[in-house]
Structures are given as structure tokens and as C-alpha cells.
Amino acid sequence: MMAAVEDHTAPAPRRAAAGGAEPGRCWAVPGSAEEQPAPGPFPADAGGPPAGAGAPSDGTPGAPGGPGGGPVDGAAAGVPRVALRPMTTADILDGGFAVLKARPRRILAIAAAFVVPTHLLAAYLQRDAMGAYGIGDLFTDDPTIFNEPAGSDPGTEALVGLMYTVIPAVALVCVAAALGHLVTQWAMGRDAPAGEMLRVVARRWWPLLGSFVLVKLAEGLGLLGCYVGVFFVMALFVPVAPIVGVEGCGPFEALRRSVRLTRARYFPTLGIALLMGIVATLLSTALAALPQGVAGWIGYRDGWPLLALGSILAEVIVLPFVAAATVLLYLDLRVRLEGLDIEMAATSVLDRAR
């Protein structure tokens, strides 16, 4: 298979518009702090790609190699091209949405497979919360409403809490592993179908689950440090799921590999992880606010489908974004610390020479 790594050397007028870089300054030595002018991991390129660098541009705005930047979904766009280079924080965050926009149906379907059953069941179990009354009922003159029990079964509440916390976290790990496989296949010039992505998760379910448990145990120990230690642990283990999905490591090796990648860039990794969490929280709140607000107003007895709709809508969008941004962070660490971009470029040159 021919490995494809895009050449970022753009024509002079385009390069000047991107940030005034001098010719020959688009690439930096892995690990250096030199700024990269191309925005995002799917760069805009006014010209066509070099030989062997993936599908040529059709000139459509948003298509690979066309004006507007990132790849679009559809056969005409070919395989999305991933720019393996040191990325800024904005590149990684924007790239999380760019990956989602590149193959929305495939990625959203995989996320929905994890999210929809869980949130439908959780919302159904919450239908008796607040005594089955809504916020709108509190403004009535009927005094019997205030005498109704407002709580639900403690066991049901514990189960709902588990479904809203643990299961989405496991789903995030699985989706990050699947997207890690997809994005790295893009870098090699092929587009992995949804079935192949799911088979990667199925084959590596034990390392994914084992590493998830180990990371959560480490974060639990971090809570003993006045809740500050959890952030220290979180930064060290951010790329664990992509490592398992791409490299096929076992749980312990994946944790050791993650520490080796992140310790050299600990604070940038911590900052990016916190920004990912902030963006995900704001986006999730915005997407879920209206349907869940209506459900709370009319009561969960009748409004539980709206409660489920709000949480599903938020998770189906937010979960792939966080997973994709995590994959790009993993690739950025490998480019900076291991020269992955140089290795891929050399492989592409050797393949073309054969």
C-alpha cells in the first residue's frame, strides 16, 4: 500500500495569505516550537496534490485540495488527506470537527450505536422523577401536587447515574479507537469502512476496557490530592484509546506508551485536554438545552422521549468531536517526538520508487 503524506509547499500567494511564511518554511523539525501556517489538519491547497498524495482536487469548495480547506463526505472528494505535521491547539480543536464533517454518516452512525440505546433506557427510567410532574405543574393552584413524592427508587437513580457517566466514557474510548484507525488509514491513502472500524474495536475490546479501568483507578487515586491530582493523571493518559486502536497495544503497554508520549509535552497536552472538555461541555449544553427544558416543563412521564432526544443529540455530536480531537493530539505527539511525518514521507517516496 502506498503511504500518502501531503506536501504543504503552497504557491507563494497562497502562503502569504496563510500567514506570510517564507518559501521552504511550511515544515518544522518535529518537536520544535516553530509555527505552522496551514490551518488545521486538513490544509487548504490552491493547487493539486503531488503525485501519490491522495485524490486530486475537483475544485469544489471544501474538497481536498480545493478552496475552503477540509475534505467533504462523498465519493467525488476521494480519500480525505491528513496533514501530518506539528499542530497548534486551534488546529486540533478545529480538526476534531473537520474529521466529523469528512465522513458524517459513518462516524455519527458508529457513535449512535453506543449512545442511542443507553440514553433511551436512561430517559425511560427517569420518567417517574419529580413525582412525574413537570416544572409547569408547580404553578398550578392544586395543593395535592406538593404532597406527591418527588423522588424515585434509589436503585433506579443509581442505575441512571451509571448509564450517564460510565457507559458514555466507555463509548468515548471505543469511538476514539475506531477514529484512530480511520484517520491513520486516511494518512495512508485509503478510507476504512464502518464495518472495518467496528471490527477494530471488537478485536481490541479487552485492551480498551482494561486500559479504561486502569486509567479510572489512577484518576481515583488522583482525587485524593484535593481533586487536583486527577488533572495530572488525565493529561498523562489522554491518548491511550488511540494508541490501542492504532498500535494494538495491551492495556499496560498502552499506559506506558501514553506516558512516554505526553511527559515531554505535559502542559500543552493538559491545556488541550481541558479546552476539549470546555468546548464539549458548552456544545453539549447548547444542543440538549431546548428538548430537555421542554421535557422538564411538561414532566418526564410524558416528556421522557424529549429528555432522551436532548441527551442523544448532544452525545452523538460531542462524543465524535472529542474522540477525533484526541486522535489528532496523539498524531501531533508522534510527529513532534518520533518524526512520524518524516517516516511516512520516506515510505511514500520509497513506494513510488519501486
Short mmCIF file of C-alpha atoms in Angstrom, two decimals:
data_model
loop_
_atom_site.label_atom_id
_atom_site.label_comp_id
_atom_site.label_asym_id
_atom_site.label_seq_id
_atom_site.Cartn_x
_atom_site.Cartn_y
_atom_site.Cartn_z
CA MET A 1 0.00 0.00 0.00
CA MET A 2 1.31 3.40 -0.88
CA ALA A 3 1.56 5.72 2.08
CA ALA A 4 0.33 9.22 1.30
CA VAL A 5 1.54 12.31 3.13
CA GLU A 6 0.54 15.64 1.70
CA ASP A 7 3.21 18.15 0.68
CA HIS A 8 2.39 21.51 2.32
CA THR A 9 4.51 23.61 -0.01
CA ALA A 10 1.89 26.01 -1.37
CA PRO A 11 2.28 28.62 -4.12
CA ALA A 12 3.72 31.92 -2.89
CA PRO A 13 0.47 33.97 -2.99
CA ARG A 14 -1.40 31.35 -1.02
CA ARG A 15 1.37 31.01 1.54
CA ALA A 16 1.47 34.72 2.14
CA ALA A 17 -2.26 34.77 2.74
CA ALA A 18 -1.93 31.97 5.25
CA GLY A 19 0.49 33.84 7.41
CA GLY A 20 3.34 35.29 5.42
CA ALA A 21 5.66 32.34 5.74
CA GLU A 22 8.79 32.35 3.66
CA PRO A 23 9.32 29.69 0.99
CA GLY A 24 10.52 26.45 2.50
CA ARG A 25 9.24 27.31 5.98
CA CYS A 26 5.99 25.31 5.93
CA TRP A 27 7.55 22.35 7.70
CA ALA A 28 9.29 22.44 11.06
CA VAL A 29 11.54 19.90 12.68
CA PRO A 30 9.38 17.60 14.88
CA GLY A 31 9.47 18.86 18.43
CA SER A 32 10.30 22.46 17.53
CA ALA A 33 8.08 25.36 18.52
CA GLU A 34 8.04 26.84 15.05
CA GLU A 35 4.57 27.99 13.97
CA GLN A 36 2.90 26.24 11.06
CA PRO A 37 0.94 28.50 8.69
CA ALA A 38 -1.55 25.96 7.36
CA PRO A 39 -4.77 25.99 9.45
CA GLY A 40 -5.96 22.65 10.69
CA PRO A 41 -5.01 19.08 9.86
CA PHE A 42 -6.86 19.29 6.52
CA PRO A 43 -4.96 22.14 4.84
CA ALA A 44 -6.21 24.32 2.03
CA ASP A 45 -4.09 23.96 -1.08
CA ALA A 46 -4.77 26.05 -4.15
CA GLY A 47 -3.03 23.54 -6.38
CA GLY A 48 -3.37 19.83 -6.83
CA PRO A 49 -1.59 17.32 -4.61
CA PRO A 50 1.78 15.90 -5.52
CA ALA A 51 1.99 12.50 -7.11
CA GLY A 52 0.95 9.78 -4.71
CA ALA A 53 -0.53 12.21 -2.19
CA GLY A 54 -4.13 11.06 -2.38
CA ALA A 55 -7.09 12.05 -4.50
CA PRO A 56 -6.74 15.13 -6.72
CA SER A 57 -8.87 18.17 -6.08
CA ASP A 58 -12.02 18.68 -8.10
CA GLY A 59 -12.03 22.41 -7.33
CA THR A 60 -15.15 22.19 -5.15
CA PRO A 61 -15.04 24.49 -2.10
CA GLY A 62 -14.26 22.36 0.90
CA ALA A 63 -12.97 19.43 -1.12
CA PRO A 64 -9.44 18.14 -0.52
CA GLY A 65 -7.07 20.48 -2.27
CA GLY A 66 -9.85 22.92 -3.12
CA PRO A 67 -10.62 26.36 -1.71
CA GLY A 68 -12.11 26.35 1.74
CA GLY A 69 -9.97 23.72 3.36
CA GLY A 70 -11.12 20.38 4.66
CA PRO A 71 -12.47 17.30 2.99
CA VAL A 72 -16.14 16.65 2.34
CA ASP A 73 -18.21 13.48 2.51
CA GLY A 74 -18.84 11.74 -0.77
CA ALA A 75 -17.09 9.66 -3.39
CA ALA A 76 -16.16 12.69 -5.51
CA ALA A 77 -13.92 14.02 -2.77
CA GLY A 78 -11.84 10.81 -2.66
CA VAL A 79 -9.94 9.93 0.48
CA PRO A 80 -9.56 12.80 2.97
CA ARG A 81 -5.95 13.88 3.28
CA VAL A 82 -4.41 14.25 6.73
CA ALA A 83 -1.53 16.68 7.10
CA LEU A 84 0.99 15.03 9.39
CA ARG A 85 2.77 17.99 10.94
CA PRO A 86 3.04 19.72 14.32
CA MET A 87 -0.37 21.22 15.06
CA THR A 88 -1.45 24.13 17.18
CA THR A 89 -4.26 23.93 19.74
CA ALA A 90 -6.65 25.54 17.27
CA ASP A 91 -5.64 23.00 14.62
CA ILE A 92 -6.52 20.12 16.91
CA LEU A 93 -9.86 21.54 18.05
CA ASP A 94 -10.91 22.60 14.54
CA GLY A 95 -9.65 19.29 13.22
CA GLY A 96 -11.97 17.42 15.55
CA PHE A 97 -14.93 18.94 13.71
CA ALA A 98 -13.17 18.53 10.32
CA VAL A 99 -12.87 14.77 10.86
CA LEU A 100 -16.57 14.61 11.72
CA LYS A 101 -17.53 16.63 8.64
CA ALA A 102 -15.37 14.46 6.40
CA ARG A 103 -17.45 11.32 6.95
CA PRO A 104 -20.51 12.40 8.97
CA ARG A 105 -22.84 9.49 8.26
CA ARG A 106 -20.23 6.85 9.04
CA ILE A 107 -18.94 8.49 12.22
CA LEU A 108 -22.34 9.55 13.56
CA ALA A 109 -23.74 6.07 12.95
CA ILE A 110 -20.94 4.47 14.97
CA ALA A 111 -21.42 6.97 17.79
CA ALA A 112 -25.20 6.47 17.71
CA ALA A 113 -24.76 2.70 18.07
CA PHE A 114 -23.23 3.34 21.51
CA VAL A 115 -25.29 6.37 22.54
CA VAL A 116 -28.91 5.80 21.45
CA PRO A 117 -29.76 2.59 23.39
CA THR A 118 -28.13 3.87 26.57
CA HIS A 119 -29.85 7.24 26.64
CA LEU A 120 -33.24 5.89 25.60
CA LEU A 121 -33.20 3.45 28.51
CA ALA A 122 -31.85 6.04 30.94
CA ALA A 123 -34.55 8.57 29.99
CA TYR A 124 -37.26 5.92 30.29
CA LEU A 125 -36.07 5.01 33.79
CA GLN A 126 -36.30 8.71 34.74
CA ARG A 127 -39.97 9.07 33.80
CA ASP A 128 -41.09 8.99 37.46
CA ALA A 129 -38.56 11.62 38.59
CA MET A 130 -40.06 14.71 40.31
CA GLY A 131 -43.15 12.68 41.09
CA ALA A 132 -43.94 12.50 37.34
CA TYR A 133 -44.84 16.20 37.45
CA GLY A 134 -43.22 18.93 35.40
CA ILE A 135 -42.00 22.37 36.32
CA GLY A 136 -45.12 23.84 34.73
CA ASP A 137 -47.30 21.93 37.20
CA LEU A 138 -45.71 23.78 40.12
CA PHE A 139 -47.52 26.95 39.06
CA THR A 140 -50.94 25.37 39.49
CA ASP A 141 -53.33 26.03 42.36
CA ASP A 142 -53.77 22.32 43.06
CA PRO A 143 -52.29 21.72 46.55
CA THR A 144 -52.11 17.94 46.11
CA ILE A 145 -49.14 18.27 43.79
CA PHE A 146 -46.89 19.37 46.64
CA ASN A 147 -47.89 16.29 48.66
CA GLU A 148 -46.74 13.85 45.97
CA PRO A 149 -43.37 12.13 46.43
CA ALA A 150 -40.76 13.87 44.31
CA GLY A 151 -38.12 11.17 44.28
CA SER A 152 -37.70 7.83 42.56
CA ASP A 153 -36.30 4.47 43.61
CA PRO A 154 -32.70 4.83 44.86
CA GLY A 155 -31.65 1.76 42.89
CA THR A 156 -33.09 3.27 39.72
CA GLU A 157 -31.29 6.55 40.38
CA ALA A 158 -28.00 4.70 40.85
CA LEU A 159 -28.53 2.82 37.58
CA VAL A 160 -29.37 6.02 35.72
CA GLY A 161 -26.27 7.70 37.13
CA LEU A 162 -24.17 4.76 35.98
CA MET A 163 -25.64 4.94 32.48
CA TYR A 164 -24.99 8.67 32.22
CA THR A 165 -21.38 8.51 33.43
CA VAL A 166 -19.63 5.17 32.94
CA ILE A 167 -21.20 3.95 29.70
CA PRO A 168 -20.58 7.21 27.75
CA ALA A 169 -16.98 7.16 28.97
CA VAL A 170 -16.55 3.59 27.66
CA ALA A 171 -18.24 4.65 24.41
CA LEU A 172 -15.75 7.51 24.06
CA VAL A 173 -12.85 5.07 24.37
CA CYS A 174 -14.33 2.79 21.69
CA VAL A 175 -15.10 5.63 19.28
CA ALA A 176 -11.61 7.12 19.78
CA ALA A 177 -10.07 3.74 18.89
CA ALA A 178 -12.28 3.46 15.78
CA LEU A 179 -11.47 7.01 14.65
CA GLY A 180 -7.80 6.42 15.31
CA HIS A 181 -7.90 3.59 12.80
CA LEU A 182 -9.91 5.68 10.32
CA VAL A 183 -7.66 8.76 10.43
CA THR A 184 -4.43 6.81 10.20
CA GLN A 185 -5.84 4.93 7.21
CA TRP A 186 -6.56 8.31 5.61
CA ALA A 187 -2.90 9.19 6.11
CA MET A 188 -2.02 6.07 4.11
CA GLY A 189 -4.39 6.89 1.28
CA ARG A 190 -7.34 4.58 1.98
CA ASP A 191 -10.77 5.05 3.52
CA ALA A 192 -11.71 2.43 6.12
CA PRO A 193 -15.42 1.46 6.01
CA ALA A 194 -17.60 1.45 9.11
CA GLY A 195 -17.51 -2.34 9.39
CA GLU A 196 -13.72 -2.33 9.49
CA MET A 197 -13.72 0.36 12.20
CA LEU A 198 -16.12 -1.67 14.33
CA ARG A 199 -14.06 -4.82 13.82
CA VAL A 200 -11.00 -2.97 15.14
CA VAL A 201 -12.94 -2.13 18.31
CA ALA A 202 -14.27 -5.69 18.59
CA ARG A 203 -10.80 -7.24 18.23
CA ARG A 204 -9.31 -4.89 20.82
CA TRP A 205 -12.18 -4.71 23.30
CA TRP A 206 -10.14 -6.24 26.10
CA PRO A 207 -7.19 -3.80 25.92
CA LEU A 208 -9.67 -0.91 25.56
CA LEU A 209 -11.69 -1.98 28.59
CA GLY A 210 -8.62 -2.89 30.63
CA SER A 211 -6.89 0.41 29.94
CA PHE A 212 -10.13 2.28 30.72
CA VAL A 213 -10.36 0.62 34.14
CA LEU A 214 -6.68 1.28 34.89
CA VAL A 215 -6.99 4.95 33.93
CA LYS A 216 -10.10 5.41 36.08
CA LEU A 217 -8.34 3.77 39.03
CA ALA A 218 -5.40 6.12 38.57
CA GLU A 219 -7.77 9.10 38.37
CA GLY A 220 -9.49 7.87 41.54
CA LEU A 221 -6.15 7.93 43.33
CA GLY A 222 -5.59 11.39 41.91
CA LEU A 223 -8.77 12.58 43.64
CA LEU A 224 -7.01 12.04 46.96
CA GLY A 225 -4.78 15.02 46.16
CA CYS A 226 -7.52 17.57 46.83
CA TYR A 227 -9.03 16.81 43.40
CA VAL A 228 -6.00 18.41 41.71
CA GLY A 229 -4.25 15.11 41.12
CA VAL A 230 -6.97 13.94 38.73
CA PHE A 231 -5.87 16.57 36.21
CA PHE A 232 -2.27 15.39 36.49
CA VAL A 233 -3.33 11.82 35.73
CA MET A 234 -5.75 12.85 32.98
CA ALA A 235 -3.05 14.60 30.95
CA LEU A 236 -0.74 11.58 31.10
CA PHE A 237 -3.35 9.18 29.74
CA VAL A 238 -5.26 11.27 27.16
CA PRO A 239 -4.04 9.33 24.06
CA VAL A 240 -4.48 5.81 25.50
CA ALA A 241 -7.50 4.85 23.36
CA PRO A 242 -5.93 5.91 20.02
CA ILE A 243 -2.77 4.05 20.98
CA VAL A 244 -4.76 0.85 21.47
CA GLY A 245 -6.79 1.40 18.29
CA VAL A 246 -3.81 2.24 16.06
CA GLU A 247 -0.91 0.28 17.54
CA GLY A 248 -2.76 -2.67 19.07
CA CYS A 249 -1.01 -2.40 22.43
CA GLY A 250 -2.16 -4.21 25.56
CA PRO A 251 -3.57 -2.17 28.46
CA PHE A 252 -0.34 -1.84 30.46
CA GLU A 253 1.82 -1.15 27.42
CA ALA A 254 -0.72 1.43 26.20
CA LEU A 255 -0.47 3.28 29.51
CA ARG A 256 3.33 3.22 29.43
CA ARG A 257 3.35 4.39 25.82
CA SER A 258 0.94 7.20 26.65
CA VAL A 259 3.17 8.42 29.47
CA ARG A 260 6.22 8.36 27.17
CA LEU A 261 4.40 10.48 24.59
CA THR A 262 2.84 13.01 26.94
CA ARG A 263 5.51 13.62 29.57
CA ALA A 264 7.69 15.59 27.14
CA ARG A 265 4.73 17.86 26.31
CA TYR A 266 2.80 17.57 29.53
CA PHE A 267 1.45 21.11 29.93
CA PRO A 268 0.42 21.56 26.27
CA THR A 269 -1.38 18.21 26.48
CA LEU A 270 -3.08 19.23 29.72
CA GLY A 271 -4.17 22.56 28.25
CA ILE A 272 -5.57 20.95 25.09
CA ALA A 273 -7.42 18.32 27.13
CA LEU A 274 -9.02 20.98 29.34
CA LEU A 275 -10.05 23.05 26.31
CA MET A 276 -11.56 19.94 24.72
CA GLY A 277 -13.59 19.41 27.88
CA ILE A 278 -14.78 23.03 27.96
CA VAL A 279 -15.80 23.01 24.29
CA ALA A 280 -17.56 19.66 24.72
CA THR A 281 -19.47 20.89 27.79
CA LEU A 282 -20.62 24.10 26.12
CA LEU A 283 -21.64 22.31 22.93
CA SER A 284 -23.46 19.58 24.82
CA THR A 285 -25.37 22.12 26.89
CA ALA A 286 -26.39 24.10 23.82
CA LEU A 287 -27.62 21.03 21.92
CA ALA A 288 -29.52 19.47 24.81
CA ALA A 289 -30.99 22.59 26.44
CA LEU A 290 -34.19 23.02 24.41
CA PRO A 291 -35.57 19.45 24.30
CA GLN A 292 -34.59 18.72 27.89
CA GLY A 293 -36.03 22.04 29.04
CA VAL A 294 -39.36 21.21 27.39
CA ALA A 295 -39.26 17.73 28.95
CA GLY A 296 -38.71 19.22 32.39
CA TRP A 297 -41.57 21.69 31.88
CA ILE A 298 -44.19 19.10 30.86
CA GLY A 299 -42.88 16.37 33.18
CA TYR A 300 -40.78 13.31 32.50
CA ARG A 301 -43.80 10.99 32.50
CA ASP A 302 -44.82 12.34 29.09
CA GLY A 303 -41.60 14.13 28.18
CA TRP A 304 -39.02 11.36 28.60
CA PRO A 305 -38.65 10.96 24.81
CA LEU A 306 -37.62 14.64 24.66
CA LEU A 307 -35.22 14.05 27.53
CA ALA A 308 -33.66 11.21 25.55
CA LEU A 309 -33.62 13.29 22.36
CA GLY A 310 -31.65 16.08 24.02
CA SER A 311 -29.01 13.79 25.51
CA ILE A 312 -28.71 11.72 22.31
CA LEU A 313 -28.36 14.83 20.13
CA ALA A 314 -25.63 16.17 22.39
CA GLU A 315 -23.67 12.93 22.77
CA VAL A 316 -23.82 11.90 19.10
CA ILE A 317 -22.12 15.18 18.13
CA VAL A 318 -19.85 15.80 21.13
CA LEU A 319 -18.50 12.28 21.53
CA PRO A 320 -17.03 12.02 17.98
CA PHE A 321 -15.58 15.54 18.29
CA VAL A 322 -13.73 14.68 21.50
CA ALA A 323 -12.61 11.33 20.07
CA ALA A 324 -11.35 12.90 16.82
CA ALA A 325 -9.52 15.71 18.63
CA THR A 326 -7.88 13.08 20.86
CA VAL A 327 -6.70 11.18 17.78
CA LEU A 328 -5.21 14.35 16.29
CA LEU A 329 -3.47 15.11 19.59
CA TYR A 330 -1.99 11.60 19.51
CA LEU A 331 -0.72 12.11 15.94
CA ASP A 332 0.68 15.53 16.87
CA LEU A 333 2.65 13.97 19.74
CA ARG A 334 4.04 11.28 17.44
CA VAL A 335 5.04 13.84 14.81
CA ARG A 336 6.79 16.07 17.33
CA LEU A 337 8.52 13.35 19.33
CA GLU A 338 9.03 10.48 16.87
CA GLY A 339 9.12 12.14 13.45
CA LEU A 340 6.06 10.27 12.17
CA ASP A 341 5.69 12.75 9.32
CA ILE A 342 9.25 12.09 8.10
CA GLU A 343 8.76 8.34 8.37
CA MET A 344 5.54 8.46 6.34
CA ALA A 345 7.09 10.75 3.72
CA ALA A 346 10.07 8.43 3.36
CA THR A 347 7.78 5.42 2.99
CA SER A 348 5.80 7.22 0.29
CA VAL A 349 8.97 8.08 -1.65
CA LEU A 350 10.28 4.52 -1.43
CA ASP A 351 6.92 3.08 -2.55
CA ARG A 352 6.87 5.36 -5.60
CA ALA A 353 10.46 4.40 -6.45
CA ARG A 354 9.61 0.70 -6.64
#
